[in-house]
């Protein structure tokens, strides 16, 4: 497997998609400093999985993305792809059948890094696994960058061991060992957790085992109880069912008796119906007679009642008359009595009014006095409250002043402490030497600024020249582009015209007629119209001399169309066509002419006419002329292009020279600017420190002065506060006496007000009683007046009523006689009807007696039938009750989910209801003794037992897995030791052989730092010819480089990596050592592909291919590749 191509896009300075091929075994990458050569090495390390930005010469992983330049913007992502030829097979079995392997890495600005393997997205580990044991990797011995040679030779023993492990192919074993150790650690952690879970589960199993025994016993008792309950229910059902069968038999017997009585009673019903018909006929006759008698009796009763009513009304009116006369007398007596009572009550009312008025005057006077006492009381209360508030405020002021005095004293102590601290800080600041440092830094900054100004002036001149030169290059490039575009357009146009004219590069159809003709401008279409099939006409050399094809040089008639052909041969008939702008046919009179053509191209002959075809696009003569013009333009443009190209190359060379000069000045300016910036930053910091110190010193002095003033103020405030405190204490004592005096006055005014208020209440009570007495007297007087008025009205009403009653009595005496005559007639009719009614009743009685006799006989028979029916109904109800009870007795079977048939089949014959109930009581007592039972314990125990068994199996599996992993570790360790020891011996042997070859003598060897082959480090001992140094660190830089290269090539001899990349490893070597180095590389290149960066001409000559990196555009790298063999051949040619 060998590296064939590197593809970069957006990686560091390779902003544009760049493809770097490596077709030879030795490729040298050359270019000026800073052009991006080392970025190629960084790209390979990055795509192989380098994760440290520091090792890629950056601060963050996104620093590998092109960050913009003077003329370009930053881009959003970077990608690198390595393409390997795998014709000889891949080190990984997965890709052994692939002819090509492509590995790609892409990173975006958001820090996302993606890996691709043959176009498919993959993990970083997949990339690493491919190259494990091959010597390739981001930090392997196959990629040696700048400075790595010295680090390699001076590396620690453990770091040097890594290179030998990679050469031995042990790195993949170490990776597997690390994974195995991780698995062992995880397995042991799982094993510990499993043991903890198993222990906890065993504790649960012990508890659940006891609970499951109780649960099983409980379930057994419950099952027996359930069975017994079902049997009891069935026994109850059997008993009730037997009683129901007995009742059914009795009901059947009663049904037979009831049927007999119903048959016997059906004969009595016919006789009874006949007798009832006779009785009904007699009752109808009696009813008619009774109705007639009733009518007469009703009339008689009505007449007698009317007579009685008249007599009663008369009697009533007489009695009412007597009562009204008595009322009249009584009302006169009441009237005289009420008059006397009214006079007495009027006198009492006047007396009560006078008493009420006196009481009201007393209440009014006392109320006024009470208001004065209330105002005095309120004044005393207000005064007392004001004094209390003043006292409270004074107490608060005293407390506040006491607190202020304490605070002031604390502030004085605090200010004294601050003054002491500021005194110490002032002494420290005054001893600082920052100002002296600032003066020195300012002088250094001034010197750097002068240098920067000189460089900037030179850079400005250079930039001005470069701008002028850039303008020239741009103008040259624009001219070049314009000419190139013009030439391409002319070539395309010529190609199109040739295609239209049927020409090609090999055959230009020189014998075509249009190639032989030259026509006067403006007459091309007319000539072509005359010839019509011009494109099919050819002219041979023989025909050119023939008269059929006359030459245009021959003289023709003045009007002939052929006179417009300036050169070339043409058909003879063309000369016989005359030309007339107006198409004058008179010309045809001349027998020489066969036709006339007008200015539009229309052709007129004798008795015929051809229309004009003015389509210039199809004109072959015009196209041929355009072709000649285009060819001439192309020749001129190509000549001009050569001149422009030469001018552009000159301008470009001058531009590159100015760019390099500007770049050097820019770097110098940048370095000076950085130094000035650093110096400026340092000066600013020192100035800030000086200013800060001064400000701080002034601030501290001001603070100290402020604190001193504050201390004086606080002492003054403290004295004033003490004086105020004493004054407030004296005021507090005086105010206490005033409060006591005001409180005494308040109590006296309260007492006076209370006594006056009590007396006012007494007066109000007396006034209220007097008012009530007055109201009572007034009510009695008014009542007496009402009675008097009522007596007068009663007397008048009685007189009027008596007169009305006399008139009514006279009116009732007339109809009383008429009613007496009518009653006499009705009495005679009623007596006659009574005699006929007695006869009918006698006949009806006889018929009823016969009917009653028959009914009694039937009733007795029906009574017996009803008794039997009642007995039947009672038995039916009892039977239905037994059926319901039997069904209810079977209800427990539904709850117990048992069937009647199953219980009957299994029911013992010897079991009775009493014995079953006793057994049920026994089971219930046993269940009560068990108490609370965890019924889920059985299932929980089974689940826990299953989980325990599962955990036991897992425990066994983990134990076996642990043993297997430990065995794998031992196997890996054994294989690692074997491979490492063999590799160490072989590399040591090759190193001892190569070192004298490189140095021309001397000796070198490797040695292990301990006997443990798994952990032992590797150290280097090298002694160049004539030296006996005790350590390798005493060697020079060149000797260290050659020693490191000897070691690396020794490793390559044993396990050659697919390629080796070297970054200026020959820099510390002199020419003699470079020659030795080149010979060694050339020898190794037979089996290893070398890609190296060098500035040494000897190393460049050794390469089979030179790949140059340029930076014509600032900040943008581009590739220029040269094949050395082809270059040599061209040079010799």
PDB file of C-alpha atoms in Angstrom, residues 707-948:
ATOM      1  CA  UNK A 707     -10.881  60.224  58.279  1.00  0.00           C
ATOM      2  CA  UNK A 708      -9.019  62.749  60.497  1.00  0.00           C
ATOM      3  CA  UNK A 709     -11.687  65.352  59.798  1.00  0.00           C
ATOM      4  CA  UNK A 710     -14.357  62.734  60.323  1.00  0.00           C
ATOM      5  CA  UNK A 711     -12.756  61.843  63.670  1.00  0.00           C
ATOM      6  CA  UNK A 712     -12.863  65.493  64.776  1.00  0.00           C
ATOM      7  CA  UNK A 713     -16.484  65.772  63.630  1.00  0.00           C
ATOM      8  CA  UNK A 714     -17.419  62.579  65.411  1.00  0.00           C
ATOM      9  CA  UNK A 715     -15.857  63.823  68.674  1.00  0.00           C
ATOM     10  CA  UNK A 716     -17.780  67.085  68.314  1.00  0.00           C
ATOM     11  CA  UNK A 717     -20.984  65.176  67.535  1.00  0.00           C
ATOM     12  CA  UNK A 718     -20.372  62.945  70.551  1.00  0.00           C
ATOM     13  CA  UNK A 719     -20.070  65.940  72.882  1.00  0.00           C
ATOM     14  CA  UNK A 720     -23.234  67.488  71.456  1.00  0.00           C
ATOM     15  CA  UNK A 721     -25.114  64.185  71.770  1.00  0.00           C
ATOM     16  CA  UNK A 722     -24.075  63.818  75.432  1.00  0.00           C
ATOM     17  CA  UNK A 723     -25.245  67.366  76.184  1.00  0.00           C
ATOM     18  CA  UNK A 724     -28.576  66.763  74.403  1.00  0.00           C
ATOM     19  CA  UNK A 725     -28.975  63.497  76.274  1.00  0.00           C
ATOM     20  CA  UNK A 726     -28.662  65.278  79.647  1.00  0.00           C
ATOM     21  CA  UNK A 727     -31.190  67.947  78.567  1.00  0.00           C
ATOM     22  CA  UNK A 728     -33.642  65.259  77.444  1.00  0.00           C
ATOM     23  CA  UNK A 729     -33.325  63.436  80.787  1.00  0.00           C
ATOM     24  CA  UNK A 730     -34.239  66.647  82.655  1.00  0.00           C
ATOM     25  CA  UNK A 731     -37.196  67.265  80.285  1.00  0.00           C
ATOM     26  CA  UNK A 732     -38.317  63.672  80.819  1.00  0.00           C
ATOM     27  CA  UNK A 733     -38.515  64.201  84.641  1.00  0.00           C
ATOM     28  CA  UNK A 734     -40.487  67.482  84.305  1.00  0.00           C
ATOM     29  CA  UNK A 735     -42.916  66.000  81.817  1.00  0.00           C
ATOM     30  CA  UNK A 736     -43.667  63.058  84.125  1.00  0.00           C
ATOM     31  CA  UNK A 737     -45.053  65.496  86.789  1.00  0.00           C
ATOM     32  CA  UNK A 738     -47.210  67.249  84.186  1.00  0.00           C
ATOM     33  CA  UNK A 739     -48.611  63.899  82.988  1.00  0.00           C
ATOM     34  CA  UNK A 740     -49.603  62.934  86.566  1.00  0.00           C
ATOM     35  CA  UNK A 741     -51.398  66.267  87.125  1.00  0.00           C
ATOM     36  CA  UNK A 742     -53.241  66.011  83.801  1.00  0.00           C
ATOM     37  CA  UNK A 743     -54.266  62.444  84.642  1.00  0.00           C
ATOM     38  CA  UNK A 744     -55.813  63.637  87.983  1.00  0.00           C
ATOM     39  CA  UNK A 745     -57.868  66.340  86.199  1.00  0.00           C
ATOM     40  CA  UNK A 746     -58.981  63.772  83.601  1.00  0.00           C
ATOM     41  CA  UNK A 747     -60.245  61.423  86.356  1.00  0.00           C
ATOM     42  CA  UNK A 748     -62.249  64.245  88.111  1.00  0.00           C
ATOM     43  CA  UNK A 749     -63.883  65.325  84.843  1.00  0.00           C
ATOM     44  CA  UNK A 750     -64.777  61.713  84.061  1.00  0.00           C
ATOM     45  CA  UNK A 751     -66.453  61.330  87.459  1.00  0.00           C
ATOM     46  CA  UNK A 752     -68.491  64.585  87.121  1.00  0.00           C
ATOM     47  CA  UNK A 753     -69.599  63.619  83.648  1.00  0.00           C
ATOM     48  CA  UNK A 754     -70.677  60.151  84.839  1.00  0.00           C
ATOM     49  CA  UNK A 755     -72.800  61.620  87.722  1.00  0.00           C
ATOM     50  CA  UNK A 756     -74.479  64.124  85.378  1.00  0.00           C
ATOM     51  CA  UNK A 757     -75.128  61.408  82.848  1.00  0.00           C
ATOM     52  CA  UNK A 758     -76.815  59.226  85.536  1.00  0.00           C
ATOM     53  CA  UNK A 759     -79.088  62.104  86.640  1.00  0.00           C
ATOM     54  CA  UNK A 760     -79.978  62.785  82.994  1.00  0.00           C
ATOM     55  CA  UNK A 761     -81.052  59.183  82.580  1.00  0.00           C
ATOM     56  CA  UNK A 762     -83.378  59.527  85.664  1.00  0.00           C
ATOM     57  CA  UNK A 763     -84.951  62.697  84.254  1.00  0.00           C
ATOM     58  CA  UNK A 764     -85.404  61.059  80.891  1.00  0.00           C
ATOM     59  CA  UNK A 765     -87.144  58.100  82.566  1.00  0.00           C
ATOM     60  CA  UNK A 766     -89.553  60.445  84.401  1.00  0.00           C
ATOM     61  CA  UNK A 767     -90.204  62.384  81.205  1.00  0.00           C
ATOM     62  CA  UNK A 768     -90.878  59.162  79.362  1.00  0.00           C
ATOM     63  CA  UNK A 769     -93.371  58.001  82.024  1.00  0.00           C
ATOM     64  CA  UNK A 770     -95.129  61.363  81.878  1.00  0.00           C
ATOM     65  CA  UNK A 771     -95.323  61.112  78.104  1.00  0.00           C
ATOM     66  CA  UNK A 772     -96.771  57.598  78.401  1.00  0.00           C
ATOM     67  CA  UNK A 773     -99.400  58.811  80.903  1.00  0.00           C
ATOM     68  CA  UNK A 774    -100.363  61.631  78.558  1.00  0.00           C
ATOM     69  CA  UNK A 775    -100.611  59.212  75.610  1.00  0.00           C
ATOM     70  CA  UNK A 776    -102.743  56.800  77.698  1.00  0.00           C
ATOM     71  CA  UNK A 777    -105.142  59.555  78.782  1.00  0.00           C
ATOM     72  CA  UNK A 778    -105.414  60.796  75.226  1.00  0.00           C
ATOM     73  CA  UNK A 779    -106.159  57.224  73.976  1.00  0.00           C
ATOM     74  CA  UNK A 780    -108.863  56.704  76.645  1.00  0.00           C
ATOM     75  CA  UNK A 781    -110.490  60.059  75.767  1.00  0.00           C
ATOM     76  CA  UNK A 782    -110.480  59.205  72.095  1.00  0.00           C
ATOM     77  CA  UNK A 783    -111.984  55.750  72.870  1.00  0.00           C
ATOM     78  CA  UNK A 784    -114.719  57.389  74.958  1.00  0.00           C
ATOM     79  CA  UNK A 785    -115.497  59.735  72.071  1.00  0.00           C
ATOM     80  CA  UNK A 786    -115.702  56.739  69.742  1.00  0.00           C
ATOM     81  CA  UNK A 787    -118.115  54.892  72.081  1.00  0.00           C
ATOM     82  CA  UNK A 788    -120.309  57.950  72.367  1.00  0.00           C
ATOM     83  CA  UNK A 789    -120.506  58.296  68.612  1.00  0.00           C
ATOM     84  CA  UNK A 790    -121.251  54.556  68.283  1.00  0.00           C
ATOM     85  CA  UNK A 791    -124.091  54.788  70.886  1.00  0.00           C
ATOM     86  CA  UNK A 792    -125.697  57.625  68.960  1.00  0.00           C
ATOM     87  CA  UNK A 793    -125.479  55.636  65.693  1.00  0.00           C
ATOM     88  CA  UNK A 794    -126.906  52.517  67.429  1.00  0.00           C
ATOM     89  CA  UNK A 795    -129.919  54.445  68.703  1.00  0.00           C
ATOM     90  CA  UNK A 796    -130.746  55.816  65.237  1.00  0.00           C
ATOM     91  CA  UNK A 797    -130.213  52.390  63.601  1.00  0.00           C
ATOM     92  CA  UNK A 798    -132.561  50.618  66.100  1.00  0.00           C
ATOM     93  CA  UNK A 799    -135.368  53.099  65.467  1.00  0.00           C
ATOM     94  CA  UNK A 800    -135.143  52.662  61.698  1.00  0.00           C
ATOM     95  CA  UNK A 801    -134.975  48.818  61.889  1.00  0.00           C
ATOM     96  CA  UNK A 802    -138.097  48.558  64.091  1.00  0.00           C
ATOM     97  CA  UNK A 803    -140.171  50.449  61.524  1.00  0.00           C
ATOM     98  CA  UNK A 804    -138.969  48.205  58.684  1.00  0.00           C
ATOM     99  CA  UNK A 805    -139.898  45.001  60.606  1.00  0.00           C
ATOM    100  CA  UNK A 806    -143.463  46.160  61.155  1.00  0.00           C
ATOM    101  CA  UNK A 807    -143.901  46.597  57.417  1.00  0.00           C
ATOM    102  CA  UNK A 808    -142.560  43.080  56.649  1.00  0.00           C
ATOM    103  CA  UNK A 809    -144.899  41.353  59.165  1.00  0.00           C
ATOM    104  CA  UNK A 810    -147.938  42.872  57.456  1.00  0.00           C
ATOM    105  CA  UNK A 811    -146.745  41.553  54.045  1.00  0.00           C
ATOM    106  CA  UNK A 812    -146.357  37.847  55.292  1.00  0.00           C
ATOM    107  CA  UNK A 813    -149.959  37.433  56.640  1.00  0.00           C
ATOM    108  CA  UNK A 814    -151.485  37.141  53.055  1.00  0.00           C
ATOM    109  CA  UNK A 815    -149.797  33.842  51.528  1.00  0.00           C
ATOM    110  CA  UNK A 816    -150.119  31.800  54.768  1.00  0.00           C
ATOM    111  CA  UNK A 817    -153.853  30.880  54.015  1.00  0.00           C
ATOM    112  CA  UNK A 818    -153.158  29.736  50.465  1.00  0.00           C
ATOM    113  CA  UNK A 819    -150.529  27.249  51.674  1.00  0.00           C
ATOM    114  CA  UNK A 820    -153.006  25.661  54.200  1.00  0.00           C
ATOM    115  CA  UNK A 821    -155.504  24.724  51.430  1.00  0.00           C
ATOM    116  CA  UNK A 822    -152.809  23.108  49.236  1.00  0.00           C
ATOM    117  CA  UNK A 823    -151.538  20.945  52.102  1.00  0.00           C
ATOM    118  CA  UNK A 824    -155.030  19.465  52.719  1.00  0.00           C
ATOM    119  CA  UNK A 825    -155.270  18.193  49.102  1.00  0.00           C
ATOM    120  CA  UNK A 826    -151.827  16.662  49.051  1.00  0.00           C
ATOM    121  CA  UNK A 827    -152.475  14.724  52.318  1.00  0.00           C
ATOM    122  CA  UNK A 828    -155.458  12.916  50.723  1.00  0.00           C
ATOM    123  CA  UNK A 829    -153.404  11.774  47.691  1.00  0.00           C
ATOM    124  CA  UNK A 830    -150.533  10.555  49.834  1.00  0.00           C
ATOM    125  CA  UNK A 831    -152.788   8.272  51.984  1.00  0.00           C
ATOM    126  CA  UNK A 832    -154.188   6.509  48.905  1.00  0.00           C
ATOM    127  CA  UNK A 833    -150.693   5.823  47.494  1.00  0.00           C
ATOM    128  CA  UNK A 834    -149.520   4.322  50.816  1.00  0.00           C
ATOM    129  CA  UNK A 835    -152.193   1.604  50.660  1.00  0.00           C
ATOM    130  CA  UNK A 836    -151.125   0.471  47.110  1.00  0.00           C
ATOM    131  CA  UNK A 837    -147.445   0.493  48.150  1.00  0.00           C
ATOM    132  CA  UNK A 838    -148.102  -1.915  51.051  1.00  0.00           C
ATOM    133  CA  UNK A 839    -149.537  -4.561  48.685  1.00  0.00           C
ATOM    134  CA  UNK A 840    -146.541  -4.379  46.324  1.00  0.00           C
ATOM    135  CA  UNK A 841    -144.069  -4.667  49.195  1.00  0.00           C
ATOM    136  CA  UNK A 842    -145.771  -7.860  50.404  1.00  0.00           C
ATOM    137  CA  UNK A 843    -145.394  -9.508  46.969  1.00  0.00           C
ATOM    138  CA  UNK A 844    -141.766  -8.422  46.744  1.00  0.00           C
ATOM    139  CA  UNK A 845    -141.035  -9.889  50.185  1.00  0.00           C
ATOM    140  CA  UNK A 846    -142.265 -13.319  49.151  1.00  0.00           C
ATOM    141  CA  UNK A 847    -140.090 -13.298  45.979  1.00  0.00           C
ATOM    142  CA  UNK A 848    -137.038 -12.226  48.006  1.00  0.00           C
ATOM    143  CA  UNK A 849    -137.505 -14.985  50.550  1.00  0.00           C
ATOM    144  CA  UNK A 850    -137.356 -17.619  47.779  1.00  0.00           C
ATOM    145  CA  UNK A 851    -134.250 -15.893  46.337  1.00  0.00           C
ATOM    146  CA  UNK A 852    -132.562 -15.649  49.757  1.00  0.00           C
ATOM    147  CA  UNK A 853    -133.072 -19.312  50.424  1.00  0.00           C
ATOM    148  CA  UNK A 854    -131.396 -20.216  47.177  1.00  0.00           C
ATOM    149  CA  UNK A 855    -128.609 -17.648  47.698  1.00  0.00           C
ATOM    150  CA  UNK A 856    -127.843 -19.011  51.151  1.00  0.00           C
ATOM    151  CA  UNK A 857    -127.391 -22.478  49.730  1.00  0.00           C
ATOM    152  CA  UNK A 858    -125.102 -21.105  46.997  1.00  0.00           C
ATOM    153  CA  UNK A 859    -123.224 -18.907  49.471  1.00  0.00           C
ATOM    154  CA  UNK A 860    -122.406 -21.858  51.678  1.00  0.00           C
ATOM    155  CA  UNK A 861    -121.026 -23.722  48.679  1.00  0.00           C
ATOM    156  CA  UNK A 862    -119.036 -20.645  47.590  1.00  0.00           C
ATOM    157  CA  UNK A 863    -117.726 -20.203  51.127  1.00  0.00           C
ATOM    158  CA  UNK A 864    -116.255 -23.627  51.087  1.00  0.00           C
ATOM    159  CA  UNK A 865    -114.794 -22.883  47.592  1.00  0.00           C
ATOM    160  CA  UNK A 866    -113.241 -19.570  48.838  1.00  0.00           C
ATOM    161  CA  UNK A 867    -111.699 -21.402  51.769  1.00  0.00           C
ATOM    162  CA  UNK A 868    -110.147 -23.898  49.436  1.00  0.00           C
ATOM    163  CA  UNK A 869    -108.908 -21.052  47.140  1.00  0.00           C
ATOM    164  CA  UNK A 870    -107.411 -19.167  50.077  1.00  0.00           C
ATOM    165  CA  UNK A 871    -105.670 -22.319  51.213  1.00  0.00           C
ATOM    166  CA  UNK A 872    -104.451 -22.849  47.631  1.00  0.00           C
ATOM    167  CA  UNK A 873    -103.135 -19.266  47.430  1.00  0.00           C
ATOM    168  CA  UNK A 874    -101.351 -19.623  50.756  1.00  0.00           C
ATOM    169  CA  UNK A 875     -99.676 -22.839  49.667  1.00  0.00           C
ATOM    170  CA  UNK A 876     -98.696 -21.229  46.323  1.00  0.00           C
ATOM    171  CA  UNK A 877     -97.085 -18.307  48.157  1.00  0.00           C
ATOM    172  CA  UNK A 878     -95.239 -20.667  50.452  1.00  0.00           C
ATOM    173  CA  UNK A 879     -94.067 -22.666  47.443  1.00  0.00           C
ATOM    174  CA  UNK A 880     -92.810 -19.496  45.694  1.00  0.00           C
ATOM    175  CA  UNK A 881     -91.060 -18.440  48.899  1.00  0.00           C
ATOM    176  CA  UNK A 882     -89.301 -21.795  49.054  1.00  0.00           C
ATOM    177  CA  UNK A 883     -88.229 -21.435  45.401  1.00  0.00           C
ATOM    178  CA  UNK A 884     -86.770 -17.982  46.094  1.00  0.00           C
ATOM    179  CA  UNK A 885     -85.044 -19.214  49.248  1.00  0.00           C
ATOM    180  CA  UNK A 886     -83.588 -22.121  47.283  1.00  0.00           C
ATOM    181  CA  UNK A 887     -82.274 -19.711  44.643  1.00  0.00           C
ATOM    182  CA  UNK A 888     -80.850 -17.439  47.357  1.00  0.00           C
ATOM    183  CA  UNK A 889     -79.222 -20.473  48.944  1.00  0.00           C
ATOM    184  CA  UNK A 890     -77.387 -21.061  45.639  1.00  0.00           C
ATOM    185  CA  UNK A 891     -76.153 -17.425  45.345  1.00  0.00           C
ATOM    186  CA  UNK A 892     -72.887 -18.146  47.188  1.00  0.00           C
ATOM    187  CA  UNK A 893     -72.023 -20.595  44.416  1.00  0.00           C
ATOM    188  CA  UNK A 894     -71.666 -17.690  41.966  1.00  0.00           C
ATOM    189  CA  UNK A 895     -69.324 -15.848  44.330  1.00  0.00           C
ATOM    190  CA  UNK A 896     -67.389 -19.074  44.909  1.00  0.00           C
ATOM    191  CA  UNK A 897     -67.427 -19.799  41.140  1.00  0.00           C
ATOM    192  CA  UNK A 898     -68.725 -23.356  41.727  1.00  0.00           C
ATOM    193  CA  UNK A 899     -71.424 -25.299  39.913  1.00  0.00           C
ATOM    194  CA  UNK A 900     -74.392 -27.090  41.520  1.00  0.00           C
ATOM    195  CA  UNK A 901     -73.894 -30.262  39.482  1.00  0.00           C
ATOM    196  CA  UNK A 902     -70.215 -30.577  40.431  1.00  0.00           C
ATOM    197  CA  UNK A 903     -70.980 -30.185  44.161  1.00  0.00           C
ATOM    198  CA  UNK A 904     -73.889 -32.669  44.003  1.00  0.00           C
ATOM    199  CA  UNK A 905     -71.613 -35.207  42.310  1.00  0.00           C
ATOM    200  CA  UNK A 906     -68.937 -34.843  45.010  1.00  0.00           C
ATOM    201  CA  UNK A 907     -71.237 -34.295  48.027  1.00  0.00           C
ATOM    202  CA  UNK A 908     -70.735 -37.055  50.664  1.00  0.00           C
ATOM    203  CA  UNK A 909     -73.908 -38.923  51.664  1.00  0.00           C
ATOM    204  CA  UNK A 910     -72.989 -38.779  55.337  1.00  0.00           C
ATOM    205  CA  UNK A 911     -72.616 -34.981  55.413  1.00  0.00           C
ATOM    206  CA  UNK A 912     -75.464 -32.997  56.987  1.00  0.00           C
ATOM    207  CA  UNK A 913     -76.016 -29.247  57.323  1.00  0.00           C
ATOM    208  CA  UNK A 914     -75.207 -29.028  61.041  1.00  0.00           C
ATOM    209  CA  UNK A 915     -71.910 -30.913  60.721  1.00  0.00           C
ATOM    210  CA  UNK A 916     -70.893 -28.794  57.692  1.00  0.00           C
ATOM    211  CA  UNK A 917     -71.569 -25.538  59.589  1.00  0.00           C
ATOM    212  CA  UNK A 918     -69.483 -26.778  62.537  1.00  0.00           C
ATOM    213  CA  UNK A 919     -66.597 -27.565  60.171  1.00  0.00           C
ATOM    214  CA  UNK A 920     -66.929 -24.105  58.576  1.00  0.00           C
ATOM    215  CA  UNK A 921     -66.695 -22.483  62.019  1.00  0.00           C
ATOM    216  CA  UNK A 922     -63.481 -24.447  62.646  1.00  0.00           C
ATOM    217  CA  UNK A 923     -61.905 -23.271  59.367  1.00  0.00           C
ATOM    218  CA  UNK A 924     -62.883 -19.664  60.104  1.00  0.00           C
ATOM    219  CA  UNK A 925     -61.212 -19.839  63.525  1.00  0.00           C
ATOM    220  CA  UNK A 926     -58.032 -21.227  61.948  1.00  0.00           C
ATOM    221  CA  UNK A 927     -57.977 -18.375  59.388  1.00  0.00           C
ATOM    222  CA  UNK A 928     -58.438 -15.816  62.181  1.00  0.00           C
ATOM    223  CA  UNK A 929     -55.490 -17.300  64.048  1.00  0.00           C
ATOM    224  CA  UNK A 930     -53.266 -16.812  60.967  1.00  0.00           C
ATOM    225  CA  UNK A 931     -53.880 -13.048  61.121  1.00  0.00           C
ATOM    226  CA  UNK A 932     -52.740 -10.735  58.282  1.00  0.00           C
ATOM    227  CA  UNK A 933     -51.309 -12.808  55.419  1.00  0.00           C
ATOM    228  CA  UNK A 934     -49.347 -11.572  52.383  1.00  0.00           C
ATOM    229  CA  UNK A 935     -51.237 -13.441  49.680  1.00  0.00           C
ATOM    230  CA  UNK A 936     -48.794 -12.202  46.998  1.00  0.00           C
ATOM    231  CA  UNK A 937     -45.896 -13.818  48.866  1.00  0.00           C
ATOM    232  CA  UNK A 938     -46.106 -17.046  46.835  1.00  0.00           C
ATOM    233  CA  UNK A 939     -45.872 -15.242  43.488  1.00  0.00           C
ATOM    234  CA  UNK A 940     -43.272 -12.843  44.888  1.00  0.00           C
ATOM    235  CA  UNK A 941     -41.281 -15.782  46.215  1.00  0.00           C
ATOM    236  CA  UNK A 942     -41.469 -17.536  42.845  1.00  0.00           C
ATOM    237  CA  UNK A 943     -40.423 -14.350  41.023  1.00  0.00           C
ATOM    238  CA  UNK A 944     -37.636 -13.695  43.486  1.00  0.00           C
ATOM    239  CA  UNK A 945     -36.517 -17.330  43.202  1.00  0.00           C
ATOM    240  CA  UNK A 946     -36.520 -17.072  39.394  1.00  0.00           C
ATOM    241  CA  UNK A 947     -34.579 -13.820  39.587  1.00  0.00           C
ATOM    242  CA  UNK A 948     -32.184 -15.437  42.062  1.00  0.00           C
TER     243      UNK A 948
END
